[in-house]
Coordinates of C-alpha atoms and ligand atoms in Angstrom, one line a residue:
M1 CA 87.2 52.0 7.1
Q2 CA 87.7 55.5 8.3
Y3 CA 84.1 56.4 7.2
A4 CA 82.5 53.4 8.8
R5 CA 84.1 54.1 12.2
S6 CA 83.1 57.8 12.3
S7 CA 79.5 56.7 11.4
R8 CA 79.4 54.3 14.3
V9 CA 80.7 57.1 16.6
S10 CA 78.1 59.6 15.4
K11 CA 75.3 57.0 15.9
K12 CA 76.4 56.5 19.4
W13 CA 76.3 60.3 20.1
L14 CA 72.9 60.5 18.3
A15 CA 71.6 57.8 20.7
I16 CA 72.9 59.7 23.7
G17 CA 71.4 62.9 22.4
I18 CA 68.0 61.3 22.0
G19 CA 68.3 59.8 25.4
I20 CA 69.0 63.2 27.0
A21 CA 66.2 64.9 25.0
A22 CA 63.8 62.2 26.1
L23 CA 64.8 62.7 29.8
V24 CA 64.4 66.5 29.5
V25 CA 60.9 66.1 28.0
T26 CA 59.9 63.6 30.6
L27 CA 61.1 65.8 33.5
G28 CA 59.5 68.9 31.9
V29 CA 56.1 67.1 31.6
F30 CA 56.5 65.7 35.2
F31 CA 57.2 69.1 36.8
G32 CA 55.0 71.0 34.4
T33 CA 52.0 68.8 35.4
R34 CA 52.9 68.7 39.0
S35 CA 52.9 72.5 39.3
L36 CA 49.3 72.4 38.1
I37 CA 48.1 70.3 40.9
P38 CA 46.2 72.6 43.4
V39 CA 46.9 72.2 47.1
N40 CA 43.3 71.2 47.6
G41 CA 43.3 68.4 45.0
D42 CA 45.3 65.5 43.9
S43 CA 45.0 65.7 40.1
P44 CA 46.3 68.3 37.6
V45 CA 43.9 71.1 36.7
L46 CA 44.2 72.1 33.1
L47 CA 43.1 75.7 33.6
P48 CA 45.1 78.9 33.1
P49 CA 45.7 80.1 36.7
E50 CA 44.7 83.6 37.7
N51 CA 47.9 85.1 39.3
I52 CA 47.4 87.1 42.5
F53 CA 50.4 88.9 44.0
I54 CA 50.3 89.8 47.6
K55 CA 53.0 91.3 49.8
A56 CA 53.1 91.1 53.6
S57 CA 54.3 94.4 54.9
H58 CA 54.3 96.8 57.8
S59 CA 53.8 100.5 58.1
M60 CA 53.9 102.8 61.1
A61 CA 50.4 104.1 60.2
K62 CA 48.6 100.8 59.6
G63 CA 50.7 98.1 61.3
Y64 CA 51.0 94.7 59.8
E65 CA 49.0 94.2 56.6
Y66 CA 48.7 92.3 53.3
I67 CA 48.9 94.5 50.3
S68 CA 47.6 93.5 46.9
Q69 CA 50.1 93.9 44.1
A70 CA 47.6 93.8 41.3
S71 CA 47.6 96.9 39.2
G72 CA 44.5 97.6 37.2
A73 CA 41.6 95.1 36.8
V74 CA 42.2 91.4 37.1
K75 CA 39.5 89.1 35.9
G76 CA 37.4 87.6 38.6
M77 CA 39.1 89.5 41.3
R78 CA 38.6 92.8 43.1
A79 CA 41.0 94.2 45.6
T80 CA 40.0 97.0 48.0
G81 CA 41.8 98.7 50.8
A82 CA 44.1 101.2 49.3
G83 CA 44.8 104.1 51.5
G84 CA 43.1 105.3 54.6
A85 CA 42.2 102.8 57.3
H86 CA 43.7 99.4 57.6
I87 CA 41.7 97.1 55.3
D88 CA 43.4 94.0 53.9
P89 CA 42.3 93.4 50.3
K90 CA 39.2 91.5 49.5
Y91 CA 39.4 89.0 46.7
I92 CA 36.4 87.8 44.6
F93 CA 36.7 84.8 42.4
N94 CA 34.5 82.8 40.1
V95 CA 33.7 79.3 41.4
G96 CA 35.8 76.7 39.6
S97 CA 38.7 79.0 38.8
L98 CA 42.3 78.1 39.5
Q99 CA 44.0 80.7 41.7
S100 CA 47.8 81.0 42.0
F101 CA 48.8 83.1 45.0
H102 CA 52.2 84.5 45.1
I103 CA 53.1 85.7 48.6
I104 CA 56.2 87.7 49.3
N105 CA 57.4 89.1 52.6
E106 CA 58.4 92.7 52.0
D107 CA 58.3 93.7 55.7
Y108 CA 61.4 95.9 55.6
E109 CA 60.3 97.8 58.7
T110 CA 60.2 94.9 61.2
H111 CA 61.7 92.0 59.3
S112 CA 59.1 89.8 61.0
K113 CA 58.2 86.5 59.5
H114 CA 54.8 86.1 57.8
N115 CA 52.6 83.4 56.5
F116 CA 49.4 83.1 54.5
N117 CA 46.5 80.7 55.1
I118 CA 43.0 79.8 53.8
D119 CA 41.9 76.8 55.8
E120 CA 39.0 75.8 53.6
F121 CA 41.3 75.5 50.5
N122 CA 44.2 73.9 52.3
V123 CA 46.3 77.0 51.6
H124 CA 49.2 77.2 54.1
T125 CA 52.5 78.8 53.3
K126 CA 55.6 78.3 55.5
D127 CA 56.8 81.2 57.7
L128 CA 58.4 83.4 55.1
G129 CA 61.4 85.4 56.1
Y130 CA 62.2 88.8 54.8
F131 CA 62.1 88.8 51.0
E132 CA 61.2 85.1 50.8
T133 CA 58.4 84.2 48.5
Q134 CA 56.1 81.2 48.0
T135 CA 53.5 80.4 45.3
I136 CA 50.4 78.3 46.1
A137 CA 47.8 77.2 43.6
F138 CA 44.3 76.2 44.7
L139 CA 41.0 75.5 43.0
A140 CA 38.2 77.8 44.1
D141 CA 35.8 74.9 44.0
K142 CA 33.1 75.9 46.4
K143 CA 31.0 79.0 46.8
G144 CA 31.2 81.0 50.0
T145 CA 33.1 83.6 52.0
Y146 CA 36.4 82.5 53.5
E147 CA 39.0 84.2 55.6
Y148 CA 42.7 84.4 54.8
Y149 CA 45.1 85.2 57.6
C150 CA 48.6 85.2 59.1
T151 CA 49.0 83.1 62.2
I152 CA 51.8 85.3 63.5
H153 CA 49.8 88.6 63.3
P154 CA 46.1 88.3 64.1
E155 CA 45.4 91.7 62.5
M156 CA 46.5 90.4 59.1
R157 CA 43.4 88.9 57.7
G158 CA 40.9 89.5 54.9
I159 CA 38.1 87.9 52.9
V160 CA 38.1 85.7 49.9
E161 CA 34.7 85.4 48.3
V162 CA 33.9 82.7 45.8
L163 CA 30.8 83.4 43.7
Ligands
CU201 CU1 52.2 88.4 59.4

């Protein structure tokens, strides 16, 4: 009698446990897949994204600018513009690649808001406040030369080239 009762109780908990596990897996698949949908498409892309880190900043010498946070060589991408005159980094990607841009506002000098846009790939961040960050994935699905820019600071702009 005692045994049968505890067995029923443990079966009930087992069922609840399986239910919770199934929910967790379902949510994980849902959000995992969702995050792979680029902003210029409506179906998931099963490619490993190339991660590009860009900070929006300001310096007395160069004014407002985007600074690439890539250290060393990143496949399919080249950033120029370190030191000297104000040149925002230029990015070169292979056509068909999935790009994940991570934008962070690190404008500690003016605390201005910044955003990041590439019209042709439907890339538009919100206006990011100081130390806010946003990640946007897009598919570099057409060859050409495109401009990225900040709507708040016209001098913040550079080139994305898809080869
Ligand atoms: Cu800006």
